CSV table of C-alpha atoms in Angstrom, one decimal:
chain,number,residue,atom,x,y,z
A,1,MET,CA,16.2,10.6,10.4
A,2,SER,CA,16.8,6.8,10.8
A,3,VAL,CA,13.1,5.8,11.2
A,4,ILE,CA,10.4,7.6,9.4
A,5,LEU,CA,6.9,6.7,10.5
A,6,VAL,CA,3.9,8.6,9.1
A,7,THR,CA,0.2,8.4,9.4
A,8,GLY,CA,-2.7,10.0,7.6
A,9,SER,CA,-6.3,10.5,8.7
A,10,TYR,CA,-9.8,11.5,7.9
A,11,ASP,CA,-9.0,14.5,10.2
A,12,HIS,CA,-7.0,15.8,7.2
A,13,GLU,CA,-3.7,15.6,9.2
A,14,ILE,CA,-0.4,14.0,8.3
A,15,ARG,CA,1.6,13.1,11.4
A,16,PHE,CA,5.2,12.0,11.8
A,17,TRP,CA,6.0,9.9,14.8
A,18,GLU,CA,9.0,9.0,16.9
A,19,ALA,CA,8.7,5.2,16.5
A,20,TRP,CA,10.0,4.2,19.9
A,21,SER,CA,8.7,7.0,22.1
A,22,GLY,CA,5.3,7.3,20.5
A,23,ILE,CA,5.7,11.1,20.4
A,24,CYS,CA,4.3,13.1,17.4
A,25,SER,CA,7.4,14.9,16.1
A,26,ARG,CA,5.7,16.9,13.2
A,27,THR,CA,2.3,17.6,11.9
A,28,ILE,CA,2.1,18.8,8.3
A,29,PRO,CA,-0.1,22.0,8.3
A,30,ARG,CA,-2.9,21.8,5.8
A,31,ALA,CA,-4.9,24.8,6.7
A,32,ALA,CA,-5.4,26.0,3.1
A,33,GLU,CA,-6.1,22.5,1.7
A,34,SER,CA,-9.2,20.3,2.1
A,35,GLY,CA,-9.6,16.6,1.6
A,36,GLN,CA,-8.9,13.5,3.6
A,37,VAL,CA,-5.5,11.7,3.4
A,38,ASN,CA,-6.1,8.4,1.5
A,39,ARG,CA,-2.6,6.8,1.0
A,40,LEU,CA,1.0,7.6,2.0
A,41,ALA,CA,4.4,6.4,0.5
A,42,ILE,CA,8.0,7.2,1.3
A,43,SER,CA,10.7,7.3,-1.4
A,44,SER,CA,13.5,4.7,-1.0
A,45,ASP,CA,16.1,7.4,-0.4
A,46,LYS,CA,13.9,8.8,2.5
A,47,ARG,CA,13.8,12.2,0.8
A,48,PHE,CA,10.2,12.5,-0.1
A,49,LEU,CA,6.8,11.6,1.3
A,50,ALA,CA,3.9,11.3,-1.2
A,51,ALA,CA,0.4,11.8,0.1
A,52,ALA,CA,-2.8,11.0,-1.8
A,53,ILE,CA,-5.2,13.7,-0.7
A,54,HIS,CA,-8.6,13.6,-2.4
A,55,LYS,CA,-7.9,14.1,-6.1
A,56,LYS,CA,-4.3,15.3,-5.8
A,57,ALA,CA,-0.9,13.8,-4.9
A,58,TYR,CA,1.3,16.0,-2.7
A,59,ILE,CA,5.0,15.6,-2.4
A,60,TYR,CA,6.7,16.7,0.8
A,61,ASP,CA,10.4,17.1,1.6
A,62,ILE,CA,10.9,14.9,4.7
A,63,ALA,CA,13.9,16.9,5.9
A,64,ALA,CA,12.2,20.3,5.5
A,65,ALA,CA,11.2,22.5,8.4
A,66,PRO,CA,8.0,21.3,10.2
A,67,ALA,CA,5.9,24.2,8.7
A,68,ALA,CA,7.1,23.6,5.1
A,69,GLY,CA,4.4,23.0,2.5
A,70,PRO,CA,4.6,20.6,-0.4
A,71,VAL,CA,7.4,20.8,-2.9
A,72,ALA,CA,5.1,19.5,-5.7
A,73,ILE,CA,1.4,18.9,-6.3
A,74,PHE,CA,0.3,16.6,-9.0
A,75,GLU,CA,-3.2,17.4,-10.4
A,76,GLY,CA,-5.1,15.6,-13.1
A,77,HIS,CA,-7.2,12.9,-11.5
A,78,ASN,CA,-11.0,13.5,-11.4
A,79,GLY,CA,-11.7,11.2,-8.5
A,80,ASN,CA,-10.2,10.2,-5.1
A,81,ILE,CA,-6.6,8.9,-5.4
A,82,THR,CA,-6.7,5.4,-3.9
A,83,ALA,CA,-3.2,4.2,-4.6
A,84,LEU,CA,0.3,5.5,-4.9
A,85,CYS,CA,3.8,4.0,-5.1
A,86,PHE,CA,7.3,5.2,-5.9
A,87,HIS,CA,9.7,4.0,-8.5
A,88,SER,CA,12.5,2.2,-6.6
A,89,GLU,CA,14.9,5.1,-7.2
A,90,GLY,CA,12.3,7.7,-6.4
A,91,LYS,CA,12.4,9.1,-9.9
A,92,TRP,CA,8.7,8.8,-10.5
A,93,LEU,CA,5.4,8.1,-8.8
A,94,ALA,CA,2.4,6.0,-9.9
A,95,THR,CA,-1.2,6.9,-8.8
A,96,GLY,CA,-4.5,5.0,-9.2
A,97,SER,CA,-7.9,6.6,-8.8
A,98,GLU,CA,-11.6,6.1,-8.5
A,99,ASP,CA,-11.8,8.0,-11.8
A,100,GLY,CA,-10.7,4.7,-13.5
A,101,THR,CA,-7.2,5.8,-14.5
A,102,ILE,CA,-3.6,5.1,-13.5
A,103,ARG,CA,-1.1,7.9,-14.0
A,104,THR,CA,2.7,8.2,-13.7
A,105,TRP,CA,4.4,11.4,-12.6
A,106,ASP,CA,7.9,12.6,-13.0
A,107,LEU,CA,9.0,14.1,-9.7
A,108,ARG,CA,10.1,17.1,-11.6
A,109,GLY,CA,6.5,17.7,-12.4
A,110,SER,CA,5.6,16.5,-15.9
A,111,PRO,CA,3.4,13.4,-16.6
A,112,LEU,CA,5.7,10.6,-17.8
A,113,HIS,CA,3.3,8.6,-20.0
A,114,PRO,CA,-0.2,8.7,-21.3
A,115,ASN,CA,-2.8,7.7,-18.7
A,116,TYR,CA,-3.7,4.1,-18.4
A,117,ASP,CA,-7.5,3.8,-18.8
A,118,ASN,CA,-8.7,1.1,-16.5
A,119,GLU,CA,-12.4,2.1,-17.1
A,120,VAL,CA,-13.5,1.3,-13.6
A,121,PRO,CA,-12.3,2.6,-10.2
A,122,VAL,CA,-8.7,1.5,-9.3
A,123,ASN,CA,-8.2,0.2,-5.7
A,124,ASP,CA,-4.4,-0.5,-5.6
A,125,VAL,CA,-1.3,-0.2,-7.7
A,126,VAL,CA,2.2,-1.6,-7.3
A,127,VAL,CA,5.4,-1.2,-9.3
A,128,HIS,CA,7.1,-4.5,-10.4
A,129,PRO,CA,10.7,-4.7,-9.1
A,130,ASN,CA,11.9,-4.6,-12.8
A,131,GLN,CA,10.4,-1.0,-12.8
A,132,GLY,CA,9.0,-1.7,-16.3
A,133,GLU,CA,5.5,-2.8,-15.2
A,134,LEU,CA,2.7,-1.7,-13.0
A,135,ILE,CA,0.1,-4.1,-11.5
A,136,SER,CA,-3.3,-2.9,-10.5
A,137,CYS,CA,-6.5,-4.2,-9.0
A,138,ASP,CA,-10.0,-2.7,-9.3
A,139,GLN,CA,-13.6,-2.5,-8.3
A,140,ALA,CA,-14.6,-5.0,-11.1
A,141,GLY,CA,-12.5,-7.7,-9.5
A,142,ARG,CA,-9.7,-7.5,-12.1
A,143,ILE,CA,-6.0,-7.6,-11.7
A,144,LYS,CA,-4.0,-6.1,-14.6
A,145,GLN,CA,-0.4,-5.8,-15.6
A,146,TRP,CA,0.5,-2.7,-17.5
A,147,ASP,CA,3.6,-2.4,-19.6
A,148,LEU,CA,5.2,1.1,-19.1
A,149,SER,CA,7.2,0.9,-22.4
A,150,ASP,CA,4.3,0.6,-24.8
A,151,ASN,CA,1.4,1.7,-22.5
A,152,THR,CA,-0.7,-1.4,-22.8
A,153,CYS,CA,-2.4,-3.9,-20.5
A,154,THR,CA,-0.5,-7.2,-21.2
A,155,HIS,CA,-2.2,-9.5,-18.7
A,156,GLU,CA,-5.6,-9.6,-17.0
A,157,LEU,CA,-6.8,-11.9,-14.1
A,158,THR,CA,-10.3,-12.2,-12.7
A,159,PRO,CA,-9.9,-14.9,-10.0
A,160,GLY,CA,-13.0,-14.0,-7.9
A,161,GLY,CA,-15.4,-13.0,-10.7
A,162,ASP,CA,-16.7,-9.4,-10.3
A,163,THR,CA,-16.1,-9.2,-6.5
A,164,PRO,CA,-14.1,-6.0,-6.1
A,165,MET,CA,-10.3,-6.6,-5.4
A,166,SER,CA,-9.3,-4.3,-2.6
A,167,SER,CA,-5.6,-4.8,-2.3
A,168,ILE,CA,-2.5,-6.4,-4.0
A,169,SER,CA,1.1,-6.9,-2.9
A,170,LEU,CA,4.1,-8.0,-4.9
A,171,ALA,CA,7.1,-9.9,-3.5
A,172,SER,CA,10.2,-7.7,-3.3
A,173,ASP,CA,12.0,-10.1,-5.6
A,174,GLY,CA,9.1,-10.2,-8.0
A,175,SER,CA,8.5,-13.9,-7.3
A,176,CYS,CA,4.8,-13.9,-6.4
A,177,LEU,CA,1.7,-11.7,-6.3
A,178,VAL,CA,-1.0,-11.8,-3.6
A,179,ALA,CA,-4.4,-10.2,-4.0
A,180,GLY,CA,-7.3,-9.8,-1.6
A,181,ASN,CA,-11.0,-9.1,-2.3
A,182,VAL,CA,-13.6,-7.3,-0.3
A,183,LYS,CA,-15.0,-10.6,1.0
A,184,GLY,CA,-11.8,-11.5,2.7
A,185,LYS,CA,-10.5,-14.0,0.2
A,186,CYS,CA,-6.8,-14.1,-0.9
A,187,TYR,CA,-5.4,-15.3,-4.2
A,188,VAL,CA,-1.7,-16.1,-4.8
A,189,TRP,CA,0.2,-16.4,-8.1
A,190,LYS,CA,3.8,-17.4,-8.8
A,191,ILE,CA,5.2,-15.0,-11.3
A,192,ASN,CA,7.2,-16.6,-14.1
A,193,ASP,CA,9.6,-15.0,-16.5
A,194,GLU,CA,7.9,-13.6,-19.6
A,195,ARG,CA,10.5,-15.5,-21.7
A,196,SER,CA,9.6,-18.9,-20.2
A,197,ASP,CA,7.0,-21.3,-21.5
A,198,LEU,CA,5.1,-21.1,-18.2
A,199,PRO,CA,2.2,-18.6,-17.8
A,200,ARG,CA,3.3,-15.2,-16.5
A,201,PHE,CA,0.9,-15.5,-13.5
A,202,GLN,CA,0.6,-19.1,-12.3
A,203,PRO,CA,-2.1,-19.7,-9.7
A,204,VAL,CA,-0.8,-21.5,-6.7
A,205,THR,CA,-3.3,-21.2,-3.9
A,206,MET,CA,-6.3,-19.3,-2.4
A,207,PHE,CA,-7.6,-19.0,1.1
A,208,GLN,CA,-10.1,-17.2,3.3
A,209,ALA,CA,-8.2,-14.7,5.4
A,210,HIS,CA,-11.2,-12.9,7.0
A,211,THR,CA,-15.0,-13.2,7.0
A,212,LYS,CA,-15.4,-9.5,6.9
A,213,TYR,CA,-14.1,-6.8,4.5
A,214,LEU,CA,-10.4,-7.0,3.7
A,215,THR,CA,-8.9,-3.6,3.5
A,216,ARG,CA,-5.2,-4.1,2.8
A,217,LEU,CA,-2.7,-6.9,2.5
A,218,LEU,CA,1.1,-6.7,2.4
A,219,LEU,CA,4.0,-9.1,1.9
A,220,SER,CA,6.9,-8.7,4.2
A,221,PRO,CA,10.2,-7.5,2.7
A,222,ASP,CA,11.8,-10.9,3.3
A,223,VAL,CA,8.7,-12.5,1.7
A,224,LYS,CA,8.3,-14.9,4.7
A,225,TYR,CA,5.0,-13.3,5.9
A,226,LEU,CA,1.8,-11.8,4.6
A,227,THR,CA,-0.3,-9.4,6.8
A,228,THR,CA,-4.0,-8.9,6.0
A,229,CYS,CA,-6.0,-6.1,7.5
A,230,SER,CA,-9.8,-6.1,8.0
A,231,ALA,CA,-13.0,-4.5,9.1
A,232,ASP,CA,-13.1,-7.2,11.8
A,233,THR,CA,-10.7,-5.0,13.9
A,234,THR,CA,-7.7,-7.3,13.4
A,235,ALA,CA,-4.7,-7.8,11.3
A,236,LYS,CA,-3.6,-11.4,10.7
A,237,VAL,CA,-0.1,-12.7,10.1
A,238,TRP,CA,0.4,-15.6,7.7
A,239,SER,CA,3.7,-17.5,7.2
A,240,ILE,CA,4.7,-18.5,3.7
A,241,THR,CA,6.6,-21.7,2.8
A,242,PRO,CA,8.9,-22.0,-0.3
A,243,ASN,CA,6.0,-23.8,-2.1
A,244,TYR,CA,3.6,-21.0,-1.3
A,245,GLU,CA,1.6,-22.5,1.5
A,246,PHE,CA,0.1,-19.9,3.7
A,247,LYS,CA,-0.3,-20.7,7.4
A,248,HIS,CA,-2.2,-18.5,9.9
A,249,GLU,CA,0.4,-17.7,12.6
A,250,LYS,CA,-1.0,-14.8,14.6
A,251,THR,CA,-4.0,-12.5,15.0
A,252,LEU,CA,-3.0,-9.0,16.0
A,253,GLN,CA,-5.7,-7.8,18.4
A,254,GLY,CA,-6.0,-4.5,20.1
A,255,HIS,CA,-7.6,-2.0,17.7
A,256,GLN,CA,-11.2,-1.2,18.4
A,257,ARG,CA,-12.4,-0.6,14.9
A,258,TRP,CA,-11.5,-1.3,11.2
A,259,VAL,CA,-7.8,-1.8,10.5
A,260,TRP,CA,-7.2,0.1,7.2
A,261,ASP,CA,-3.5,-0.1,6.4
A,262,CYS,CA,-0.2,-1.6,7.5
A,263,ALA,CA,3.6,-1.2,6.8
A,264,PHE,CA,6.5,-3.5,7.6
A,265,SER,CA,9.9,-2.5,9.0
A,266,ALA,CA,12.8,-3.2,6.6
A,267,ASP,CA,13.9,-6.3,8.5
A,268,SER,CA,10.3,-7.7,8.6
A,269,ALA,CA,10.5,-7.8,12.5
A,270,TYR,CA,7.9,-5.0,13.1
A,271,LEU,CA,4.6,-4.0,11.7
A,272,VAL,CA,2.6,-0.7,11.9
A,273,THR,CA,-1.2,-0.6,11.5
A,274,ALA,CA,-3.6,2.3,11.2
A,275,SER,CA,-7.2,2.1,12.4
A,276,SER,CA,-10.6,3.8,12.5
A,277,ASP,CA,-10.1,3.9,16.3
A,278,HIS,CA,-8.0,7.0,15.6
A,279,THR,CA,-4.7,5.3,16.5
A,280,ALA,CA,-1.8,3.5,14.9
A,281,ARG,CA,0.1,0.7,16.5
A,282,LEU,CA,3.6,-0.8,16.3
A,283,TRP,CA,3.6,-4.6,16.6
A,284,ASP,CA,6.4,-7.0,17.4
A,285,MET,CA,6.0,-9.7,14.7
A,286,SER,CA,7.7,-12.4,16.9
A,287,THR,CA,5.2,-12.0,19.8
A,288,GLY,CA,2.2,-10.5,18.1
A,289,GLU,CA,2.1,-7.9,20.9
A,290,THR,CA,1.7,-4.1,20.6
A,291,VAL,CA,5.0,-2.4,21.3
A,292,ARG,CA,3.8,1.2,21.0
A,293,GLN,CA,0.5,3.1,20.3
A,294,TYR,CA,0.4,6.4,18.4
A,295,SER,CA,-2.5,8.6,19.6
A,296,GLY,CA,-3.3,12.1,18.3
A,297,HIS,CA,-5.6,11.9,15.3
A,298,GLN,CA,-9.1,13.1,15.9
A,299,LYS,CA,-10.7,10.8,13.3
A,300,ALA,CA,-9.9,7.5,11.6
A,301,ALA,CA,-6.2,6.8,10.8
A,302,VAL,CA,-6.6,5.2,7.4
A,303,CYS,CA,-3.0,5.1,6.0
A,304,CYS,CA,0.5,4.7,7.3
A,305,ALA,CA,4.1,4.5,5.9
A,306,LEU,CA,7.3,3.3,7.5
A,307,HIS,CA,10.9,3.5,6.3
A,308,ASP,CA,13.7,2.4,8.6
A,309,GLY,CA,16.0,0.9,6.1
A,310,ALA,CA,19.1,2.4,4.5
A,311,GLY,CA,18.3,5.7,2.7
């Protein structure tokens, strides 16, 4: 399967789509399970789909028969799982939850490390490209770096006071971090080497991306663009200069309600968005136009994942 495009919804369904035709090719049956789908992630080798469903993380074999159930279920969180991301080689998964903890899971089933106690609800988690650190953001407006080797929080940032931070994104080369809060404001840091005399997180700029709630932001794989998603029914595209100046390039208009999530193609040329209007859309980044619409969910589509790179 060269292009894997998946959406999750408040209708409890997970749907796989043929990216170019817009046809739903597989719906994961969830008759025996309850709970809305909060987040999705695809492993880098395209073998597994991770789905955050209420308090559990489900792992599905992407190549399995359409009716196949999960190959693993990770239980332990006491609240909604709001974030999940794979280790680059797909060996483990990190999850963040409203219960105030971050957990890492070996794909063979056993927890890897003790929980990281964040004390307040976690809204997003990313794995640093060095695979030795996690970075999280939370409901108290904090951004934290967690060291996987000694299970500690090594850095903490609170750029917007106690305004909740809704989303973070880390450059694929580890060069910069972008965070967005619920008031639509974005903050950018250059990330310096721990061994240098410079601060680990060096603030470089901040800007107002939306006037309404910011739901998700994401740096493109080539780190030339940032996309921000919002309750204002749009996603916005920002170009990034080598000195970290962010310029508003396009507003992606077409969704009728909140835009909850987005995912880039491997070459940064296309973007998928998921919306409360029950649909997902594929956008051409060069024109800002909708190329395809994916319709079939009966309730809000709140998460999406796309993997069209090498497996």
